[in-house]
Coordinates of C-alpha atoms in Angstrom, one line a residue:
Chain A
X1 CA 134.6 6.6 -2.7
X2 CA 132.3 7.7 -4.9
X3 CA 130.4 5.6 -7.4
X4 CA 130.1 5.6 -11.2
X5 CA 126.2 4.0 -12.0
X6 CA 124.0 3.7 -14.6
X7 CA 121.0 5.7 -13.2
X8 CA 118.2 8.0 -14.5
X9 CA 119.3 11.7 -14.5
X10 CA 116.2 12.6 -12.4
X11 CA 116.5 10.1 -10.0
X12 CA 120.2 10.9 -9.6
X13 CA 119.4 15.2 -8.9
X14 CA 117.3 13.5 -6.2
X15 CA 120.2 11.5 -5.3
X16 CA 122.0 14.9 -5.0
X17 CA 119.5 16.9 -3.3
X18 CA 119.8 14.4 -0.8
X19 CA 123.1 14.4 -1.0
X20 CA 122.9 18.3 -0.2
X21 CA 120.9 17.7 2.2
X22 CA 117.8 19.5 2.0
X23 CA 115.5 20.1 4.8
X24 CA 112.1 21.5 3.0
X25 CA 110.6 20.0 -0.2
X26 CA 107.5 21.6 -1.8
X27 CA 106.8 20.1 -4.2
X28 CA 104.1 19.0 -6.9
X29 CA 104.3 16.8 -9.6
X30 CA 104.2 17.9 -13.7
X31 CA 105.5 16.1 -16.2
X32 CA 108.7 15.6 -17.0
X33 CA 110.2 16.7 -14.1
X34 CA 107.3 14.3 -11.6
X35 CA 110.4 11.5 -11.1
X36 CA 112.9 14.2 -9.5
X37 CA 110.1 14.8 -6.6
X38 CA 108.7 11.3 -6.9
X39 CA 112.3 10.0 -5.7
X40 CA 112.6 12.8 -3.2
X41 CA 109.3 11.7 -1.7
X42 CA 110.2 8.2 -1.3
X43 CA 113.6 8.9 0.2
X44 CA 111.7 11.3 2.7
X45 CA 109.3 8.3 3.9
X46 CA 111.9 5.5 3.9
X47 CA 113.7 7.6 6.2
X48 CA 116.8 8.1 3.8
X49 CA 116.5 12.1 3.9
X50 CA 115.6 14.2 7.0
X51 CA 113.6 16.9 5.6
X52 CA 110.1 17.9 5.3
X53 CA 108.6 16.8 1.9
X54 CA 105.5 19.2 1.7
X55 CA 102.7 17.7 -1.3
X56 CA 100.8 21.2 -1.8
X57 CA 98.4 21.7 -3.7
X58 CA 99.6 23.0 -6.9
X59 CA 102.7 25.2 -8.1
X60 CA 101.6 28.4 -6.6
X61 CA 101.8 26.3 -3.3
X62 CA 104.7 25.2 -3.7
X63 CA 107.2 28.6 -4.4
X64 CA 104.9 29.9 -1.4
X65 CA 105.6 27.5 0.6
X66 CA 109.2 27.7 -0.6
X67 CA 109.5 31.1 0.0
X68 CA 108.5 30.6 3.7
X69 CA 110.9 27.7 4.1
X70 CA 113.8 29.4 3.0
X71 CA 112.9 32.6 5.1
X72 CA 112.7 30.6 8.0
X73 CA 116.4 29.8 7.2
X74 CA 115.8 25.7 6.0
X75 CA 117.5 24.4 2.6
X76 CA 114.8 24.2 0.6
X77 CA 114.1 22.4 -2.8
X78 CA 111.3 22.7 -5.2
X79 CA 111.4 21.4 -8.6
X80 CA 108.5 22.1 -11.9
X81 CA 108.1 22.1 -15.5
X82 CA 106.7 24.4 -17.7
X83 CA 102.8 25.3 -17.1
X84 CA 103.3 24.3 -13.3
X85 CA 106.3 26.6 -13.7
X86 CA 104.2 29.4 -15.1
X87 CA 101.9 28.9 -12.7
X88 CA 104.1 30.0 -10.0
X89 CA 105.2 32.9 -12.1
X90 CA 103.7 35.4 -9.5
X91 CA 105.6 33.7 -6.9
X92 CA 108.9 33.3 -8.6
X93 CA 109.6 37.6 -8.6
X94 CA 109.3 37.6 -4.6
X95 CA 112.0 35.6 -3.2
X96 CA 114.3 36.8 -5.4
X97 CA 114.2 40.8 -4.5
X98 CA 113.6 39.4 -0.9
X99 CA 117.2 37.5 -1.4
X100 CA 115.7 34.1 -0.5
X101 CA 118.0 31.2 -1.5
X102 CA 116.8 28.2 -2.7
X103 CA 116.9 25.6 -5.6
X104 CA 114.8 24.5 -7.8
X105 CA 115.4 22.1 -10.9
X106 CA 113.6 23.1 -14.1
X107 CA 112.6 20.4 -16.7
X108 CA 112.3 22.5 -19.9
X109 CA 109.5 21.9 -21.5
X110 CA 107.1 23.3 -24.5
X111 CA 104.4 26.2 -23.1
X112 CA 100.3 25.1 -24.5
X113 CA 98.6 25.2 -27.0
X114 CA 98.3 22.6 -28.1
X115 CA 99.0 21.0 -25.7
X116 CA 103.1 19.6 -25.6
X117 CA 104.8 17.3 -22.8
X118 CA 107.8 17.6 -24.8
X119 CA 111.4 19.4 -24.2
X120 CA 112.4 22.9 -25.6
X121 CA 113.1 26.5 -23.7
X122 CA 109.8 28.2 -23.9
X123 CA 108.9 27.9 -20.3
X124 CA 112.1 28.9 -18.8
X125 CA 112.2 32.0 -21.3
X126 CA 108.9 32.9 -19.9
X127 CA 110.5 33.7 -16.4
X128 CA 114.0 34.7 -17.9
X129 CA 113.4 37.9 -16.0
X130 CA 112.7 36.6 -12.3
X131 CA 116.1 37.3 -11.2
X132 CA 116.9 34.3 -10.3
X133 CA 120.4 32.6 -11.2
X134 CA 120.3 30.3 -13.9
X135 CA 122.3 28.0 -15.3
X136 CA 121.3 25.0 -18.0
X137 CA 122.9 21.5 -17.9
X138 CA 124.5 19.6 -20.9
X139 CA 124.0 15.8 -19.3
X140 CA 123.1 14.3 -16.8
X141 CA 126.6 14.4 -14.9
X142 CA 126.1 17.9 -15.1
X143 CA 122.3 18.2 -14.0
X144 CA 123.9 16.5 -10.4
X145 CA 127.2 19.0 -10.1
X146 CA 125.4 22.1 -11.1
X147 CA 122.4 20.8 -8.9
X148 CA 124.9 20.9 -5.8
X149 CA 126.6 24.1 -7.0
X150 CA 123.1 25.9 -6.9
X151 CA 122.6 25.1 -3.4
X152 CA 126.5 26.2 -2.4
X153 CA 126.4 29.3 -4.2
X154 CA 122.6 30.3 -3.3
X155 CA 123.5 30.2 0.0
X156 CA 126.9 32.2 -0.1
X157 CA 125.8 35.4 1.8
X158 CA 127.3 37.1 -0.7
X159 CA 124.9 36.0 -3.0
X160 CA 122.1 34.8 -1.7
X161 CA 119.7 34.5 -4.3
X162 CA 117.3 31.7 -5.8
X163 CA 118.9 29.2 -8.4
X164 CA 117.3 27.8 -11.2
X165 CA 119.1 24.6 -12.6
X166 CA 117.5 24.4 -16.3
X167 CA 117.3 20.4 -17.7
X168 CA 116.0 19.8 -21.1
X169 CA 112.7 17.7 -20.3
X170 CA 112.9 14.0 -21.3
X171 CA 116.4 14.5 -23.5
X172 CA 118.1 14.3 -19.7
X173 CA 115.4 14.0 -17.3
X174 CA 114.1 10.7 -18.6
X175 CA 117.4 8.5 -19.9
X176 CA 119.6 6.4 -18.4
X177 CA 123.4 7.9 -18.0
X178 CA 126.5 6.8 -16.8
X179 CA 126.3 9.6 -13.4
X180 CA 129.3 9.7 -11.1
X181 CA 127.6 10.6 -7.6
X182 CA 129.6 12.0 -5.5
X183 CA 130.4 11.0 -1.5
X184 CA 128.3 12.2 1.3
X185 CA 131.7 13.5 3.0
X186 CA 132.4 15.2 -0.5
X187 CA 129.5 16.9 -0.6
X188 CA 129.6 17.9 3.3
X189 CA 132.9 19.8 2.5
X190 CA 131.6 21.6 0.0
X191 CA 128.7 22.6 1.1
X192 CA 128.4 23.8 4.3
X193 CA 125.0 23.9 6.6
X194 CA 122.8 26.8 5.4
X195 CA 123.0 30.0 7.8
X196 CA 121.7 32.5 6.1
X197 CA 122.2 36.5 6.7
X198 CA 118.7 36.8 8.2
X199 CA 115.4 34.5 9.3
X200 CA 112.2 35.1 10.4
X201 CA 112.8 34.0 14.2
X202 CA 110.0 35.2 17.4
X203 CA 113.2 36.0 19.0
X204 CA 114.7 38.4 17.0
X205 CA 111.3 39.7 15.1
X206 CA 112.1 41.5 11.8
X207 CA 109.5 42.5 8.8
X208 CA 109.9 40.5 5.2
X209 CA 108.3 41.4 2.2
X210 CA 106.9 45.2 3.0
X211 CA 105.6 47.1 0.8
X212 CA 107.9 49.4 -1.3
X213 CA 106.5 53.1 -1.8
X214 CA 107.4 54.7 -5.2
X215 CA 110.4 56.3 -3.2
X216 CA 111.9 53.1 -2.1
X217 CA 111.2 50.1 -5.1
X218 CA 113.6 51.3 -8.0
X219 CA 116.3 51.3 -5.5
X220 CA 115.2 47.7 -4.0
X221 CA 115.3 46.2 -7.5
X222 CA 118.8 47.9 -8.5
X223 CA 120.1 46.7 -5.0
X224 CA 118.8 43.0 -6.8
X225 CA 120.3 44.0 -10.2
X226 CA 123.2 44.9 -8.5
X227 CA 123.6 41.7 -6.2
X228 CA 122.9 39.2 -9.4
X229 CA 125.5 40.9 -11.2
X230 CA 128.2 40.6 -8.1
X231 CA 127.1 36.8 -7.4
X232 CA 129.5 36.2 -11.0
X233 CA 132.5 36.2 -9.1
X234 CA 130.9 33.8 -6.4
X235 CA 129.3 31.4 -8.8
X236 CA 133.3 31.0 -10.8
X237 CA 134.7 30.4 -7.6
X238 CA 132.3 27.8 -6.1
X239 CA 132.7 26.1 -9.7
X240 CA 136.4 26.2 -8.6
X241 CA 135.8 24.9 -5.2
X242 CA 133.8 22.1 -6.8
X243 CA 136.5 21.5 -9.5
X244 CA 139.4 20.9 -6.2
X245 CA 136.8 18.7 -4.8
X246 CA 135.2 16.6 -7.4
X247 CA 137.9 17.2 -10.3
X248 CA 135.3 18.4 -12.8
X249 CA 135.7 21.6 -14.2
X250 CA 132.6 24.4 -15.0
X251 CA 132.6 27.6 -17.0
X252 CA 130.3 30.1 -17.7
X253 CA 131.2 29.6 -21.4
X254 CA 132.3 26.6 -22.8
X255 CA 133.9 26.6 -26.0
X256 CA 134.3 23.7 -28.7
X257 CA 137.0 24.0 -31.2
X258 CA 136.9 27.3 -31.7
X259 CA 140.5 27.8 -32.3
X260 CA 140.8 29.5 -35.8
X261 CA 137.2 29.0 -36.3
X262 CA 135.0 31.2 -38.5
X263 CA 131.6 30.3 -37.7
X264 CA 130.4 29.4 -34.3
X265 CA 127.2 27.8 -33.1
X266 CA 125.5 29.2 -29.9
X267 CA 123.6 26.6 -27.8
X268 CA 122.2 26.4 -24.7
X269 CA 121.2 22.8 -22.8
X270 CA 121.5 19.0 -23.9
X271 CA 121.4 19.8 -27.2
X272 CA 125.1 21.5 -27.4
X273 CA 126.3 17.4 -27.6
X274 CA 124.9 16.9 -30.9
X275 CA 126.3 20.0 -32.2
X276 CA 129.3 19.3 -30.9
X277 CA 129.1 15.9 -33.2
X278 CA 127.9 18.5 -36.0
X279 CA 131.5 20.6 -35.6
X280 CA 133.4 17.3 -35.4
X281 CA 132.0 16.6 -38.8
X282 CA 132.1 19.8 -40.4
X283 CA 135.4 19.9 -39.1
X284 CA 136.8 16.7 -41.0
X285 CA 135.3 18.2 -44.1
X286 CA 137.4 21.2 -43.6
X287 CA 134.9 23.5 -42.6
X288 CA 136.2 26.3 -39.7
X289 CA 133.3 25.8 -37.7
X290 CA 133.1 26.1 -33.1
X291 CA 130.7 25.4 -30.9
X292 CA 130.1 27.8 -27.5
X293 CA 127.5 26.6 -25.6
X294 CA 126.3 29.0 -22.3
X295 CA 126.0 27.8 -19.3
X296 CA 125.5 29.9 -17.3
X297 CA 122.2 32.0 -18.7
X298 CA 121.5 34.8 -15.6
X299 CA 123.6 36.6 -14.3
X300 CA 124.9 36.7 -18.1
X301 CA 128.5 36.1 -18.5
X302 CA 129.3 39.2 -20.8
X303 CA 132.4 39.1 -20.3
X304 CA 133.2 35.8 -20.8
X305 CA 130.9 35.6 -23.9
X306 CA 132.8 38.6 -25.6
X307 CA 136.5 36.6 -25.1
X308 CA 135.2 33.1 -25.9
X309 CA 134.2 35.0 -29.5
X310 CA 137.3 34.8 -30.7
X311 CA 137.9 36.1 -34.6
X312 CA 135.0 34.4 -35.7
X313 CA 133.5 36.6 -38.3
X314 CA 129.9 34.8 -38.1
X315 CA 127.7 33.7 -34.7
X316 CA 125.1 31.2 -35.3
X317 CA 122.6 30.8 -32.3
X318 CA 119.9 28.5 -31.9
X319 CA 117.0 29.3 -29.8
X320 CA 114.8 26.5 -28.7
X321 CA 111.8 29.2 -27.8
X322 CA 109.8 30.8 -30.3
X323 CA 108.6 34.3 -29.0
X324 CA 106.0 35.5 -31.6
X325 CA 106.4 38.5 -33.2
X326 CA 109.6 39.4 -31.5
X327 CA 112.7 40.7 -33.7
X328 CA 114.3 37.1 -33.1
X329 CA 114.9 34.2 -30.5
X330 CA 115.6 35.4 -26.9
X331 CA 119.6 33.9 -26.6
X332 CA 119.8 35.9 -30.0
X333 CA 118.2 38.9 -28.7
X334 CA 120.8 38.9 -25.6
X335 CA 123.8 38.1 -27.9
X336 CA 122.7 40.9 -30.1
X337 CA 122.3 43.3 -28.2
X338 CA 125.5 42.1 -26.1
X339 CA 127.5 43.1 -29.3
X340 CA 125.9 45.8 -31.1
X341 CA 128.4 48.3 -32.5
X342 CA 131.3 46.6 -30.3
X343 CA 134.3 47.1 -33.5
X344 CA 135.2 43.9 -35.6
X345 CA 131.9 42.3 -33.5
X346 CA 130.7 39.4 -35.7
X347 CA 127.6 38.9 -37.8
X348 CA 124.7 37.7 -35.4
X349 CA 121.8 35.3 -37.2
X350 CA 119.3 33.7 -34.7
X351 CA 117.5 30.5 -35.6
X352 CA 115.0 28.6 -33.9
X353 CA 114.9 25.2 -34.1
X354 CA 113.7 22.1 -31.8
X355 CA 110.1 23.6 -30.5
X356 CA 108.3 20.9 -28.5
X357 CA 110.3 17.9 -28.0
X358 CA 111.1 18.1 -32.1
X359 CA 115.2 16.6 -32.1
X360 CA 117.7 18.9 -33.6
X361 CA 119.9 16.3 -36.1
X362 CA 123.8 16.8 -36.4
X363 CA 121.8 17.4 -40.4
X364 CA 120.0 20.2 -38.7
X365 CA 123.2 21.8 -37.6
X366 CA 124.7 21.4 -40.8
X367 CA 121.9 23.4 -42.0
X368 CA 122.1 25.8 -39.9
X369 CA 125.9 26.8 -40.5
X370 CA 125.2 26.4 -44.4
X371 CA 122.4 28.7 -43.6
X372 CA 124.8 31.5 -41.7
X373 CA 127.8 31.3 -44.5
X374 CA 125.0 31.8 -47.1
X375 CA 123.8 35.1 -45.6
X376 CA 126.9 35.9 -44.4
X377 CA 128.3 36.5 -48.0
X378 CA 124.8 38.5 -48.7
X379 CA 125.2 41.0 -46.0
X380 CA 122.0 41.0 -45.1
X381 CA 121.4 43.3 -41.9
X382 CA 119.9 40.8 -39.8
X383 CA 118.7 37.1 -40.5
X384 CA 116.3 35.0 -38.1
X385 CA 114.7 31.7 -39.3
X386 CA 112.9 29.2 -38.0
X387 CA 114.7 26.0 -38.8
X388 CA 112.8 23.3 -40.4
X389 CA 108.9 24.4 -41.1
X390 CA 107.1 22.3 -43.3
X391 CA 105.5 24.9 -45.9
X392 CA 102.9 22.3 -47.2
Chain B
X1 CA 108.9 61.7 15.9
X2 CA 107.9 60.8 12.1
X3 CA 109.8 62.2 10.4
X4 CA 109.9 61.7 5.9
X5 CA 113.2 59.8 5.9
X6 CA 112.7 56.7 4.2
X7 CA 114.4 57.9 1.2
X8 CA 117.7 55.4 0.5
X9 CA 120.0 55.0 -2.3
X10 CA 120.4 51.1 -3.4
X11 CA 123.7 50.8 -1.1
X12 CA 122.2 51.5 1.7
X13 CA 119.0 50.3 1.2
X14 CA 118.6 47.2 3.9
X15 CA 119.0 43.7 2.5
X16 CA 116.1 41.7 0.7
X17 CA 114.6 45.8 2.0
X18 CA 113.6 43.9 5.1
X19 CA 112.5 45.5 8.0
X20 CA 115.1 45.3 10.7
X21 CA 113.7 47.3 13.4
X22 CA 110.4 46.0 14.3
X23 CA 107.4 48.4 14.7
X24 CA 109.4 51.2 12.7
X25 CA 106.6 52.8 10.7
X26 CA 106.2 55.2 14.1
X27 CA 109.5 57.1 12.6
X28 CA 107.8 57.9 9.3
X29 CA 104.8 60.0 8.2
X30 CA 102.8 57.5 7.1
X31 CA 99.5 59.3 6.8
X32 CA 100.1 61.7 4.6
X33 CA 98.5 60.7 1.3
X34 CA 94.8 60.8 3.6
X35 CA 92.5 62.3 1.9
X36 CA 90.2 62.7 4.8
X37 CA 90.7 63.5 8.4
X38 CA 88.4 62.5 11.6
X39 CA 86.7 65.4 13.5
X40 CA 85.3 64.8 16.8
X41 CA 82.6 67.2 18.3
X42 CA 83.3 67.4 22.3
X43 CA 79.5 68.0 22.8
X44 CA 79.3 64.7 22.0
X45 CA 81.8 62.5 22.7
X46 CA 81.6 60.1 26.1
X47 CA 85.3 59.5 26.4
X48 CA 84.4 55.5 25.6
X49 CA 87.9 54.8 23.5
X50 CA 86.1 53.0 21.0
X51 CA 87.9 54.9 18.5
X52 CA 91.1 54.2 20.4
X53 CA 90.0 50.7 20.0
X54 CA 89.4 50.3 16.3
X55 CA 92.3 52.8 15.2
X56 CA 93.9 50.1 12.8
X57 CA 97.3 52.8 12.9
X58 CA 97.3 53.7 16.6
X59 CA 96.6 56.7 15.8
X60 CA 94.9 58.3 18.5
X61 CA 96.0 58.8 21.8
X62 CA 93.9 60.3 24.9
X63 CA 94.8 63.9 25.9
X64 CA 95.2 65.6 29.3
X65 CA 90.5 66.0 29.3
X66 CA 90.6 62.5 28.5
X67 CA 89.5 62.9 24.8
X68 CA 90.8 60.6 21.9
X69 CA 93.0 62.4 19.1
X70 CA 94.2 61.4 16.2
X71 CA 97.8 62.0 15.5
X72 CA 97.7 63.3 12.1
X73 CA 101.1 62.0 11.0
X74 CA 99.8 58.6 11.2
X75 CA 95.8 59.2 10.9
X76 CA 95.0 57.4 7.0
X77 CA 91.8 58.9 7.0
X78 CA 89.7 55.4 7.0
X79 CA 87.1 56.5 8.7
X80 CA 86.6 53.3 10.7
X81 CA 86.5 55.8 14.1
X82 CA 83.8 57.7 12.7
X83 CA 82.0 54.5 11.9
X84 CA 82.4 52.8 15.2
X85 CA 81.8 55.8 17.6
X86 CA 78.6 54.7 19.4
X87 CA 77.6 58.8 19.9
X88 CA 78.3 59.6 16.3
X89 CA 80.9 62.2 17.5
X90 CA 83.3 61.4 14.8
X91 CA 83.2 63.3 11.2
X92 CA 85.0 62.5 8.2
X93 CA 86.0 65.8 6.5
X94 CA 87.9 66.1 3.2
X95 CA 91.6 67.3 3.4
X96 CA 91.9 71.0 1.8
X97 CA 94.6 71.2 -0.7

């Protein structure tokens, strides 16, 4: 059976990463993500996991040694935050191309200066472009499930790709939440052992990572552009699998009351259950207001995103990244541009709000959809805003 | 033979572009952006190999005299034969054209 406990949401990914079974773990601590590898590490030395836990000797160490893992056909884990994510940037492209499965849990944090511990989407934004699946958790129920979807559909040889598995810093990875964690025999079924399509093995002796002349690297990375966008179908139907196994249901899109609704928020990560309290309240004072909340971030769900719309007549999305200088917040951007002269396509107005670990209040969201009727009645061509700046 | 066929479309590109076939750069022309190309005067050369030796392409092979030549389908143009023949024999001279 499995068991319902009150546990830390980091500790219980590394409850789930042993549950998957990992073999590798490179790994290097950076706050707030340090508990997730600190557990791992400790399971590794009692004896509870069979897997090599590798402590390199920084970031760039660890997606190397990742890299190498994975290619040498293991299950391998990793997990970072923010500059240590950044600082495997030149890392992260490789495995990717090279279609090298593996997992890795981002904490979401700020990017210094100055210098912030604290939760928003800046340093996953930085890599949005790594082509690596990525998909961002609401709770911390969710952090585990998606954490053991990553490995099963990384692996699929139809995919096999890298997964990100994006956790706002601190708002999941450091409370305390009821976490449902599933049974070893569970997890077993659903994910099978890890053979992937090819390995670096002295037997059979094959080249990885060659160089790609002019003639040969556009059609390498279209050949990745093309596999990211196929692994769609396979990432729906392991969330199916995982829904006949575990009986909780995953979309790419999830919508809140968005029946007959006029305006809709647009949210990514933990901060979609506040805003769902925001629409419940907004809702009892009559307002038509939904919530859709994406889950699943690369391979974008365009498809799913363009149904979920609806009628609404005005999108509100909330960034938590602030790219300076940039025509508006990156989820806006990609929901922009996802619509742009599509007929009847609603009225797009990006807002930033919640930079560095600053909460977004159900007053915020309020604000926010106040904001987005306001404009709406101006037809103004576009509207971005940073939400809540102190002036003086 | 080399021959200039590594041209693929992304369908039939190989997967991750890993190399399946081990040692497969002998079936392409990889020395064709040298810009220089080893000459070896016969007056002087001894036969030794060393350029045999250092060749980091395996370019050169020895011919039915016994000489060392480079097969220029594979011959970068480095230069590290002309630098390691013990007899000087070995010339670097540009590429025309």
């Amino acid at each position: 059976m499995s068991k319902r406990v009150g546990i830390e949401v980091s500790i219980a990914i590394a409850e789930a990463v042993g549950l998957a079974r990992a073999e590798v773990i490179p790994a290097y601590p950076i706050t707030p993500q340090t508990h997730i590898v600190e557990h791992l590490s400790e399971m590794v030395a009692n004896g509870e996991l069979d897997a090599e836990f590798i402590p390199v000797e920084s970031e760039h160490a660890a997606m190397s040694c990742c890299c190498g893992s994975s290619a040498a056909g293991a299950r391998t884990f990793t997990s970072s935050s923010a500059q240590g994510l950044s600082l495997m940037s030149e890392i992260l492209y490789i495995p990717s191309t090279m279609r090298l499965p593996m997992v890795m849990v981002v904490a979401n944090r700020a990017m210094s200066a100055p210098i912030s511990i604290w939760n928003d989407h800046q340093d996953i934004m930085v890599q949005r472009d790594i082509g690596w699946i990525q998909t961002f958790a609401e709770n911390g129920q969710e952090a585990v499930d998606l954490t053991l979807h990553a490995f099963r559909v990384a692996e699929d040889r139809n995919v096999s790709l890298p997964f990100i598995v994006n956790i706002d810093g601190f708002t999941l990875s450091h409370v305390i939440e009821p976490i449902e964690l599933p049974d070893q025999e569970d997890v077993d079924k659903f994910l099978p052992p890890f053979k992937p399509r090819y390995k670096l093995d002295p037997r059979r002796p094959i080249t990885m990572g060659p160089v790609g002349i002019p003639e040969v690297y556009t059609e390498a990375k279209v050949a990745h552009d093309m596999a990211m966008r196929k692994a769609k179908r396979y990432i729906l139907k392991a969330w199916d699998e995982f829904a006949e196994i575990f009986g909780r249901k995953y979309n790419p899109v999830e919508s809140y009351r968005t029946e007959d609704a006029e305006i809709l928020l647009v949210t990514m990560g933990s901060i979609s259950e506040t805003a769902m309290t925001a629409v419940d309240a907004m809702r009892d004072d009559g307002q038509k207001v939904g919530l859709l909340r994406i889950r699943l971030w690369r391979p974008f769900p365009s498809q799913e995103f363009r149904k979920a719309i609806g009628k609404a007549k005005v999108l509100a999305v909330v960034d938590r990244c602030l790219p300076p200088g940039a025509v508006c917040g990156p989820v806006g951007a990609e929901i922009r541009s996802l619509l742009y002269k599509i007929p009847g396509a609603p009225k797009i107005f990006s807002f930033v709000a919640g930079l560095g670990g600053r909460d977004v209040t159900v007053a915020r969201f309020k604000e926010i959809v106040d904001k987005a009727r306001q404009f709406a009645k101006k037809r103004p061509r576009e509207l971005y805003e940073v939400i809540g700046v102190r002036e003086k | 033979m080399a021959n200039s066929d590594a041209i693929v479309g992304w369908k039939t590109i190989t997967f991750g572009c890993h190399i399946l076939e081990p040692g497969n750069a002998a079936n392409f022309r990889t020395g064709d952006w040298r810009s220089q190309r080893p000459v070896t005067d016969k007056e002087k050369c001894i036969k030794c190999g060393m350029c045999w030796v250092y060749c980091p392409d395996m370019a050169y092979s020895q011919d039915e005299e016994g000489y060392f030549v480079a097969n220029m389908e594979y011959c970068k143009g480095c230069g590290i034969c002309a630098h390691e023949c013990p007899k000087d024999a070995i010339t670097m001279v540009p590429e025309e054209g």
